[in-house]
Short mmCIF file of C-alpha atoms and ligand atoms in Angstrom, two decimals:
data_model
loop_
_atom_site.label_atom_id
_atom_site.label_comp_id
_atom_site.label_asym_id
_atom_site.label_seq_id
_atom_site.Cartn_x
_atom_site.Cartn_y
_atom_site.Cartn_z
CA MET O 65 87.36 -120.63 -6.65
CA THR O 66 87.45 -121.06 -10.59
CA ASP O 67 90.82 -121.04 -11.92
CA ARG O 68 91.84 -117.56 -14.69
CA VAL O 69 94.31 -117.41 -16.82
CA GLN O 70 95.64 -114.05 -18.70
CA VAL O 71 96.14 -114.71 -22.22
CA TYR O 72 98.64 -112.10 -23.70
CA GLU O 73 98.59 -111.76 -27.40
CA VAL O 74 101.44 -111.01 -29.61
CA GLY O 75 100.06 -112.30 -32.52
CA PRO O 76 100.94 -109.07 -34.47
CA ARG O 77 104.59 -108.73 -32.91
CA ASP O 78 106.09 -112.17 -32.83
CA GLY O 79 104.15 -113.54 -35.67
CA LEU O 80 104.27 -110.95 -38.52
CA GLN O 81 107.76 -110.35 -37.69
CA ASN O 82 108.15 -113.78 -39.15
CA GLU O 83 105.61 -113.68 -41.66
CA LYS O 84 108.15 -113.29 -44.63
CA ARG O 85 106.07 -111.10 -46.51
CA VAL O 86 106.31 -107.73 -44.91
CA ILE O 87 101.55 -107.08 -44.12
CA PRO O 88 100.22 -103.86 -45.01
CA VAL O 89 99.55 -101.05 -42.34
CA THR O 90 95.63 -101.47 -43.32
CA GLU O 91 95.43 -105.29 -42.58
CA LYS O 92 97.90 -105.02 -39.33
CA ILE O 93 95.36 -102.58 -38.16
CA ALA O 94 92.59 -104.44 -39.04
CA LEU O 95 94.21 -107.66 -37.17
CA ILE O 96 94.73 -105.63 -34.25
CA ASP O 97 91.93 -104.01 -33.84
CA GLY O 98 90.17 -107.46 -33.85
CA LEU O 99 92.27 -108.12 -31.22
CA THR O 100 91.55 -105.35 -28.94
CA GLY O 101 88.56 -104.80 -26.42
CA ILE O 102 87.78 -108.32 -26.38
CA GLY O 103 89.02 -109.30 -23.01
CA LEU O 104 92.78 -110.19 -23.70
CA ALA O 105 95.20 -109.35 -21.47
CA ALA O 106 97.03 -107.60 -23.50
CA VAL O 107 97.74 -106.77 -27.52
CA GLU O 108 101.59 -106.55 -28.67
CA VAL O 109 101.82 -104.31 -31.76
CA GLY O 110 104.89 -104.02 -33.17
CA SER O 111 108.43 -102.86 -32.19
CA PHE O 112 110.74 -99.74 -32.74
CA VAL O 113 113.74 -102.19 -33.68
CA SER O 114 116.51 -101.69 -36.44
CA PRO O 115 114.02 -102.07 -39.75
CA ARG O 116 117.75 -103.50 -41.06
CA TRP O 117 117.26 -106.41 -38.73
CA VAL O 118 113.34 -107.39 -38.47
CA PRO O 119 111.90 -105.00 -41.69
CA GLN O 120 108.58 -106.55 -41.27
CA MET O 121 108.03 -104.04 -37.94
CA ALA O 122 109.37 -100.94 -39.58
CA ASP O 123 105.74 -99.55 -39.96
CA THR O 124 105.14 -100.01 -36.32
CA ALA O 125 104.49 -96.30 -35.76
CA ALA O 126 101.70 -96.48 -38.65
CA VAL O 127 100.49 -99.09 -37.28
CA LEU O 128 99.58 -97.01 -33.89
CA ALA O 129 98.41 -94.17 -35.37
CA GLY O 130 96.20 -95.90 -37.26
CA MET O 131 95.10 -98.46 -34.57
CA GLY O 132 91.52 -97.67 -33.05
CA TRP O 133 92.23 -96.86 -29.03
CA ALA O 134 88.51 -96.71 -28.07
CA HIS O 135 88.54 -99.86 -25.67
CA ASP O 136 90.75 -100.59 -22.25
CA THR O 137 93.00 -103.79 -23.87
CA PRO O 138 97.07 -102.45 -22.11
CA VAL O 139 98.79 -102.03 -26.13
CA ALA O 140 102.64 -102.93 -25.74
CA VAL O 141 105.23 -102.36 -28.62
CA LEU O 142 109.21 -103.90 -28.00
CA VAL O 143 111.87 -101.46 -27.89
CA PRO O 144 115.44 -102.90 -27.84
CA ASN O 145 117.31 -99.59 -27.15
CA LEU O 146 117.30 -95.28 -26.80
CA LYS O 147 116.82 -94.67 -30.49
CA GLY O 148 114.12 -97.27 -30.40
CA TRP O 149 112.66 -95.36 -26.94
CA GLU O 150 113.06 -92.20 -28.99
CA ALA O 151 111.37 -93.31 -31.92
CA PHE O 152 108.69 -94.78 -29.70
CA ALA O 153 108.37 -91.60 -27.68
CA ALA O 154 108.03 -89.44 -31.10
CA THR O 155 104.87 -91.18 -31.85
CA GLY O 156 102.34 -89.97 -28.82
CA ALA O 157 100.71 -93.00 -28.90
CA PRO O 158 99.21 -93.95 -25.45
CA VAL O 159 101.12 -97.39 -25.01
CA SER O 160 100.83 -99.06 -21.33
CA GLU O 161 103.84 -100.97 -21.66
CA ILE O 162 107.11 -101.35 -22.88
CA ALA O 163 108.46 -104.64 -23.83
CA VAL O 164 112.49 -105.22 -23.25
CA PHE O 165 114.61 -108.22 -24.55
CA VAL O 166 117.20 -110.60 -23.70
CA SER O 167 118.73 -114.13 -24.09
CA ALA O 168 119.58 -116.68 -21.51
CA SER O 169 122.45 -117.57 -23.92
CA GLU O 170 124.84 -115.80 -25.58
CA GLY O 171 124.65 -117.24 -28.85
CA PHE O 172 121.19 -115.74 -29.53
CA SER O 173 122.14 -112.76 -27.67
CA ARG O 174 124.65 -111.81 -30.37
CA ALA O 175 122.35 -113.13 -32.91
CA ASN O 176 119.19 -110.94 -32.16
CA LEU O 177 121.24 -107.96 -30.70
CA ASN O 178 124.81 -108.40 -31.43
CA CYS O 179 125.80 -108.05 -28.01
CA SER O 180 126.39 -110.11 -25.30
CA VAL O 181 123.87 -110.95 -21.90
CA ALA O 182 125.19 -108.56 -20.27
CA GLU O 183 125.83 -106.03 -22.97
CA SER O 184 122.38 -106.14 -23.70
CA LEU O 185 121.33 -105.69 -19.55
CA THR O 186 123.49 -102.81 -19.81
CA ARG O 187 121.74 -101.26 -22.65
CA ILE O 188 118.53 -101.55 -22.15
CA ALA O 189 118.65 -100.34 -18.23
CA PRO O 190 118.17 -96.66 -19.59
CA VAL O 191 115.32 -97.61 -21.69
CA VAL O 192 113.79 -99.14 -19.00
CA ALA O 193 114.19 -96.44 -16.89
CA ALA O 194 112.75 -93.74 -19.59
CA ALA O 195 109.95 -95.46 -20.23
CA LEU O 196 109.20 -96.17 -15.92
CA ALA O 197 109.63 -91.87 -16.17
CA ASP O 198 107.37 -91.66 -18.65
CA GLY O 199 104.48 -93.56 -16.71
CA ARG O 200 104.52 -96.63 -18.92
CA ARG O 201 104.86 -100.32 -17.21
CA VAL O 202 107.70 -102.64 -18.02
CA ARG O 203 107.46 -106.11 -19.11
CA GLY O 204 110.83 -107.68 -19.69
CA TYR O 205 111.22 -110.70 -21.97
CA VAL O 206 113.67 -113.75 -21.89
CA SER O 207 115.15 -115.78 -24.45
CA CYS O 208 116.62 -119.08 -24.92
CA VAL O 209 115.06 -120.38 -21.94
CA THR O 210 115.29 -123.87 -22.59
CA ASP O 211 117.82 -124.57 -25.73
CA CYS O 212 119.82 -122.11 -28.11
CA PRO O 213 119.66 -122.47 -31.60
CA PHE O 214 123.35 -121.90 -31.32
CA ASP O 215 124.13 -123.13 -27.74
CA GLY O 216 122.38 -125.78 -27.27
CA PRO O 217 120.55 -127.01 -24.14
CA VAL O 218 120.35 -123.86 -21.80
CA ALA O 219 121.25 -124.24 -18.21
CA PRO O 220 118.92 -123.38 -15.65
CA GLY O 221 120.68 -121.22 -13.55
CA ALA O 222 121.42 -119.29 -16.52
CA VAL O 223 117.77 -118.29 -17.00
CA ALA O 224 117.50 -117.72 -13.42
CA GLU O 225 120.31 -114.75 -13.08
CA VAL O 226 119.50 -113.10 -16.43
CA VAL O 227 115.81 -112.43 -14.68
CA ARG O 228 117.55 -111.02 -11.50
CA GLY O 229 119.31 -109.01 -13.74
CA LEU O 230 116.26 -108.17 -15.59
CA ARG O 231 114.38 -107.34 -12.02
CA ASP O 232 117.35 -105.63 -10.79
CA LEU O 233 116.79 -103.23 -13.41
CA ALA O 234 113.21 -102.95 -12.08
CA PRO O 235 110.70 -105.17 -10.53
CA MET O 236 108.94 -106.25 -13.84
CA PRO O 237 106.86 -108.83 -15.22
CA VAL O 238 109.17 -111.44 -16.73
CA SER O 239 108.01 -113.66 -19.62
CA LEU O 240 110.22 -117.03 -20.50
CA GLY O 241 110.65 -117.86 -24.02
CA ASP O 242 111.17 -121.11 -25.61
CA THR O 243 112.16 -119.61 -28.69
CA ILE O 244 112.63 -122.39 -30.75
CA GLY O 245 109.92 -124.51 -29.36
CA ALA O 246 112.63 -127.23 -28.45
CA GLY O 247 111.48 -126.99 -24.66
CA THR O 248 109.55 -130.22 -23.43
CA PRO O 249 107.39 -129.97 -19.65
CA GLN O 250 110.78 -131.53 -18.02
CA THR O 251 112.94 -128.63 -19.07
CA VAL O 252 110.43 -126.47 -18.85
CA GLY O 253 110.00 -127.37 -15.01
CA ALA O 254 113.24 -127.54 -14.44
CA MET O 255 114.18 -124.41 -15.85
CA LEU O 256 110.70 -122.80 -13.62
CA ASP O 257 111.77 -124.62 -10.18
CA ALA O 258 115.33 -122.37 -10.80
CA VAL O 259 113.50 -118.79 -11.98
CA LEU O 260 111.32 -119.40 -8.90
CA GLU O 261 114.04 -118.77 -6.88
CA VAL O 262 114.27 -115.49 -7.76
CA CYS O 263 110.92 -114.80 -9.06
CA PRO O 264 107.54 -115.26 -7.66
CA ALA O 265 105.01 -117.06 -10.19
CA ALA O 266 102.82 -113.75 -10.79
CA ASP O 267 105.39 -112.05 -12.41
CA LEU O 268 105.87 -114.33 -14.77
CA ALA O 269 104.77 -115.59 -18.26
CA GLY O 270 105.34 -118.52 -20.68
CA HIS O 271 105.63 -117.37 -24.41
CA PHE O 272 105.84 -121.07 -26.01
CA HIS O 273 106.46 -121.53 -29.69
CA ASP O 274 105.24 -124.37 -31.24
CA THR O 275 108.24 -125.84 -32.99
CA GLY O 276 108.32 -129.07 -31.59
CA GLY O 277 103.59 -129.15 -30.76
CA ARG O 278 104.70 -129.22 -26.88
CA ALA O 279 103.30 -125.89 -26.44
CA LEU O 280 100.17 -127.16 -24.78
CA GLY O 281 102.19 -129.87 -22.85
CA ASN O 282 104.71 -126.83 -21.62
CA ILE O 283 102.01 -124.36 -20.40
CA ASP O 284 100.38 -127.56 -18.32
CA ALA O 285 103.85 -127.80 -16.72
CA ALA O 286 104.26 -124.03 -16.15
CA MET O 287 100.55 -123.76 -14.27
CA GLU O 288 101.79 -126.61 -12.33
CA LYS O 289 104.48 -124.40 -11.10
CA GLY O 290 101.66 -121.45 -10.17
CA LEU O 291 101.93 -119.57 -13.92
CA ARG O 292 99.02 -118.01 -15.16
CA THR O 293 100.05 -115.82 -17.83
CA PHE O 294 100.75 -117.02 -21.05
CA ASP O 295 101.53 -115.66 -24.37
CA SER O 296 100.50 -116.34 -27.44
CA ALA O 297 99.62 -115.38 -31.50
CA VAL O 298 96.30 -115.70 -32.85
CA GLY O 299 95.95 -117.96 -35.90
CA GLY O 300 99.45 -119.60 -34.30
CA LEU O 301 100.51 -116.74 -36.65
CA GLY O 302 104.47 -116.72 -37.44
CA GLY O 303 106.89 -119.13 -37.55
CA CYS O 304 110.51 -119.77 -36.40
CA PRO O 305 113.48 -118.42 -38.62
CA TYR O 306 115.86 -121.61 -37.32
CA ALA O 307 113.08 -124.20 -38.09
CA PRO O 308 112.09 -123.32 -41.73
CA GLY O 309 108.18 -124.42 -42.33
CA ALA O 310 107.41 -124.79 -38.57
CA PRO O 311 104.42 -123.08 -36.75
CA GLY O 312 104.78 -119.82 -34.70
CA ASN O 313 104.14 -119.09 -31.36
CA VAL O 314 100.80 -121.12 -29.85
CA ALA O 315 97.71 -119.98 -31.31
CA THR O 316 95.19 -117.80 -29.29
CA GLU O 317 92.24 -119.59 -30.31
CA VAL O 318 94.00 -123.49 -29.31
CA VAL O 319 95.39 -121.93 -26.19
CA LEU O 320 91.51 -120.56 -25.37
CA ASP O 321 90.13 -123.94 -25.76
CA HIS O 322 92.85 -126.04 -24.28
CA LEU O 323 92.15 -124.27 -20.71
CA ALA O 324 88.67 -123.79 -21.46
CA ALA O 325 88.33 -128.11 -21.77
CA ALA O 326 89.96 -127.74 -18.20
CA GLY O 327 87.73 -125.37 -16.95
CA ILE O 328 90.29 -122.24 -16.77
CA GLU O 329 88.38 -118.91 -17.25
CA THR O 330 90.42 -116.30 -19.30
CA GLY O 331 87.66 -113.98 -19.44
CA VAL O 332 88.65 -113.66 -24.14
CA ASP O 333 85.80 -113.85 -26.30
CA ARG O 334 86.78 -116.73 -28.29
CA ASP O 335 83.82 -115.98 -31.27
CA ALA O 336 86.31 -112.39 -31.73
CA VAL O 337 89.68 -114.88 -31.34
CA ALA O 338 88.30 -117.17 -33.99
CA ARG O 339 86.87 -114.62 -36.68
CA ALA O 340 90.67 -112.75 -35.82
CA ALA O 341 92.23 -116.18 -36.00
CA GLN O 342 90.86 -116.59 -39.94
CA ARG O 343 92.12 -113.10 -40.81
CA ALA O 344 95.71 -114.41 -39.42
CA ARG O 345 95.37 -117.48 -41.06
CA ALA O 346 93.92 -115.95 -44.29
CA MET O 347 97.64 -113.51 -43.77
CA LYS O 348 99.52 -116.93 -43.64
CA ALA O 349 98.45 -118.05 -46.65
CA VAL O 350 99.58 -115.10 -49.07
CA ALA O 351 102.04 -114.87 -47.35
CA ALA O 352 103.57 -118.05 -48.16
P1 HMG R 465 123.70 -103.09 -34.43
O1 HMG R 465 123.64 -102.82 -35.72
O2 HMG R 465 124.13 -103.17 -33.28
O3 HMG R 465 122.88 -101.72 -34.21
O4 HMG R 465 121.85 -103.40 -34.08
P2 HMG R 465 123.67 -99.89 -33.59
O5 HMG R 465 123.36 -98.89 -32.74
O6 HMG R 465 125.15 -100.66 -34.11
O7 HMG R 465 123.07 -99.08 -34.87
C1 HMG R 465 122.79 -99.60 -36.52
C2 HMG R 465 121.87 -99.09 -37.17
O8 HMG R 465 120.78 -99.33 -36.94
C3 HMG R 465 122.61 -98.04 -37.77
O9 HMG R 465 121.82 -97.34 -38.28
C4 HMG R 465 121.33 -97.40 -36.23
O10 HMG R 465 120.80 -95.89 -36.59
C5 HMG R 465 120.13 -98.19 -37.10
P3 HMG R 465 123.00 -96.71 -40.13
O11 HMG R 465 123.65 -95.72 -39.35
O12 HMG R 465 123.83 -97.81 -39.82
O13 HMG R 465 121.90 -96.32 -40.63
N1 HMG R 465 118.99 -98.58 -35.28
C6 HMG R 465 118.18 -98.50 -35.61
N2 HMG R 465 117.33 -98.29 -36.10
C7 HMG R 465 115.67 -97.88 -35.72
N3 HMG R 465 115.54 -98.60 -34.64
C8 HMG R 465 116.03 -98.67 -33.81
C9 HMG R 465 117.72 -98.68 -34.20
N4 HMG R 465 118.76 -99.00 -33.14
C10 HMG R 465 119.51 -99.22 -34.23
N5 HMG R 465 116.00 -98.92 -32.78
C11 HMG R 465 119.90 -103.42 -32.79
C12 HMG R 465 121.26 -103.63 -32.15
C13 HMG R 465 119.47 -103.66 -31.46
C14 HMG R 465 119.77 -102.08 -32.96
C15 HMG R 465 119.78 -105.19 -34.07
O14 HMG R 465 120.16 -106.09 -32.88
C16 HMG R 465 117.76 -104.82 -33.64
O15 HMG R 465 117.34 -104.11 -34.13
N6 HMG R 465 117.85 -106.28 -33.09
C17 HMG R 465 116.11 -106.66 -32.61
C18 HMG R 465 115.93 -108.29 -33.44
C19 HMG R 465 114.97 -108.36 -33.10
O16 HMG R 465 113.45 -107.38 -33.33
N7 HMG R 465 114.69 -109.52 -32.85
C20 HMG R 465 112.94 -109.83 -32.79
C21 HMG R 465 112.83 -109.63 -31.43
S1 HMG R 465 112.86 -110.61 -29.92
C22 HMG R 465 111.97 -111.65 -30.24
O17 HMG R 465 111.03 -112.07 -31.04
C23 HMG R 465 111.89 -113.07 -28.99
C24 HMG R 465 110.57 -112.66 -28.16
O18 HMG R 465 109.33 -112.91 -28.57
C25 HMG R 465 110.83 -114.23 -26.69
C26 HMG R 465 111.33 -115.20 -27.43
O19 HMG R 465 110.14 -115.77 -28.04
O20 HMG R 465 112.75 -115.57 -26.82
C27 HMG R 465 111.04 -111.18 -28.10
MG1 MG R 466 108.85 -115.08 -29.74
#
């Protein structure tokens, strides 16, 4: 049987949240509309976080109101707390997946969520319950799965513990984030050995930022451990607030070509991704 990988598009959220310029809603919608209905596993289109923390995502309700829905691609948004859940719920948008996010390291948890790792799990518990009760799927993210910009290398056991903490809330799939792109195939492999003790590979995704230029190698390492879902951002949108000038999430088109060269199917329309990547690169060029 041909090997198959799911590609989960996070550019409109993870990419655009890191662009210096706040992209106009109409441009975001045009990008998103080019990414739905083309075979991607899902498209993450924004987040309901504090606009003081991430002003680039403050218009997510307007994005949901304006984007097209005549397609079968699951659409996802990030929600950090009940206030975000209420703001999302008020939109009435047919979003299928809510993403909650925590960190494996205390330093990043403080910087990103203004609370400890344990507090973050407590904070998202009612969000997970509300989303499931409302018929949405829930995805969990863990940041800093190999390295933290504040605490340095992260112990594999700490990642496994927070994955277990998420899945104690509900049996959700978990995306493992190399937030600053400092991971290597070795550290990713060691981290996965620990995480696979608490979660099957089928419920895990790899979320590699390409800051260190090793994202493809890290995807290969994760595939060797059995993972078959990878997050990416069209056009390599985004950057890293902790490494000015560094590339963002691994580019969707680069991942597709890498997988295709290895004979792995994704079911994604490569030409449509190329068109969206062109649009994304134009956004980056203006933003630079
Ligand atoms: P806080 O300041 O501790 O929150 O931030 P608070 O509850 O004390 O509220 C402070 C103010 O924010 C209040 O407003 C709240 O109403 C408001 P004020 O009364 O002062 O005017 N507020 C909100 N407004 C809108 N929407 C909300 C919301 N919540 C509170 N949901 C908080 C805590 C979690 C809100 C903040 O830290 C935050 O928004 N953090 C999110 C940061 C973020 O979005 N980071 C990027 C996404 S994660 C990521 O990129 C990693 C990932 O890609 C994986 C990887 O690569 O590792 C997923
Ligand atoms: Mg990320």
